[in-house]
Coordinates of C-alpha atoms in Angstrom, one line a residue:
M237 CA 1.1 -12.9 -176.2
V238 CA -1.4 -14.0 -173.5
E239 CA 0.7 -12.2 -170.9
I240 CA 0.4 -8.9 -172.8
N241 CA -3.4 -9.3 -173.2
E242 CA -3.7 -10.0 -169.4
K243 CA -1.7 -6.9 -168.6
L244 CA -3.7 -4.7 -171.0
D245 CA -7.0 -6.1 -169.5
E246 CA -5.9 -5.4 -166.0
R247 CA -4.9 -1.8 -166.9
Y248 CA -8.2 -1.3 -168.7
R249 CA -10.2 -2.4 -165.7
Q250 CA -8.3 0.1 -163.5
Q251 CA -9.5 3.1 -165.6
K252 CA -12.3 5.1 -164.0
D253 CA -13.8 6.6 -167.2
G254 CA -17.0 5.0 -168.4
V255 CA -18.0 3.9 -164.9
F256 CA -21.8 4.3 -164.4
D257 CA -23.8 4.2 -161.3
E258 CA -26.7 1.7 -161.0
D259 CA -29.3 4.1 -162.2
E260 CA -27.4 5.0 -165.4
E261 CA -26.6 1.4 -166.1
W262 CA -30.3 0.6 -165.7
R263 CA -31.2 3.4 -168.1
L264 CA -28.8 2.1 -170.7
R265 CA -30.2 -1.4 -170.4
Q266 CA -33.7 0.0 -171.0
V267 CA -32.4 1.8 -174.1
A268 CA -31.0 -1.5 -175.4
Q269 CA -34.2 -3.4 -174.6
S270 CA -36.4 -0.7 -176.3
Y271 CA -34.2 -0.8 -179.4
A272 CA -34.6 -4.5 -179.7
L273 CA -38.3 -4.3 -179.4
C274 CA -38.8 -1.3 -181.7
E275 CA -36.5 -2.6 -184.4
N276 CA -37.5 -6.3 -184.0
S277 CA -33.9 -7.2 -183.6
I278 CA -31.4 -8.5 -181.1
A279 CA -29.5 -6.0 -179.0
V280 CA -26.4 -6.8 -176.9
L281 CA -25.2 -4.4 -174.3
S282 CA -21.8 -5.3 -172.9
N283 CA -20.0 -4.0 -169.8
L284 CA -16.3 -4.7 -170.6
R285 CA -15.2 -3.6 -167.1
T286 CA -17.3 -6.3 -165.4
D287 CA -17.3 -8.8 -168.3
Q288 CA -21.1 -8.9 -168.3
S289 CA -23.4 -8.8 -171.3
H290 CA -27.1 -8.2 -171.5
I291 CA -29.0 -9.6 -174.5
Y292 CA -32.4 -8.3 -175.5
F293 CA -34.6 -10.0 -178.1
G294 CA -37.2 -8.5 -180.5
K295 CA -39.4 -10.4 -182.9
V296 CA -36.5 -11.7 -185.0
S297 CA -35.6 -14.1 -182.1
E298 CA -38.9 -16.0 -182.7
V299 CA -38.0 -16.4 -186.3
L300 CA -34.5 -17.7 -185.3
D301 CA -36.0 -19.7 -182.5
F302 CA -33.8 -18.1 -179.8
A303 CA -36.3 -16.8 -177.3
D304 CA -39.7 -15.2 -176.9
D305 CA -40.2 -11.6 -178.0
G306 CA -39.3 -9.1 -175.2
S307 CA -37.3 -11.7 -173.2
Y308 CA -33.9 -11.0 -171.6

């Protein structure tokens, strides 16, 4: 089963759709951060191709004692 997952992951990473340049990725990160601040929530933006996630915190993070409002 693990071998199948590894093969699928490799094929997925070879696809070219959904690849954004740095400016577009930065804009999407700004959208996620703005959403977290406006909705007082936590927003997670994940790039599955690079296995990176960006987590943005609104006011709810202070209630849950995660991080300061507006942190990244």
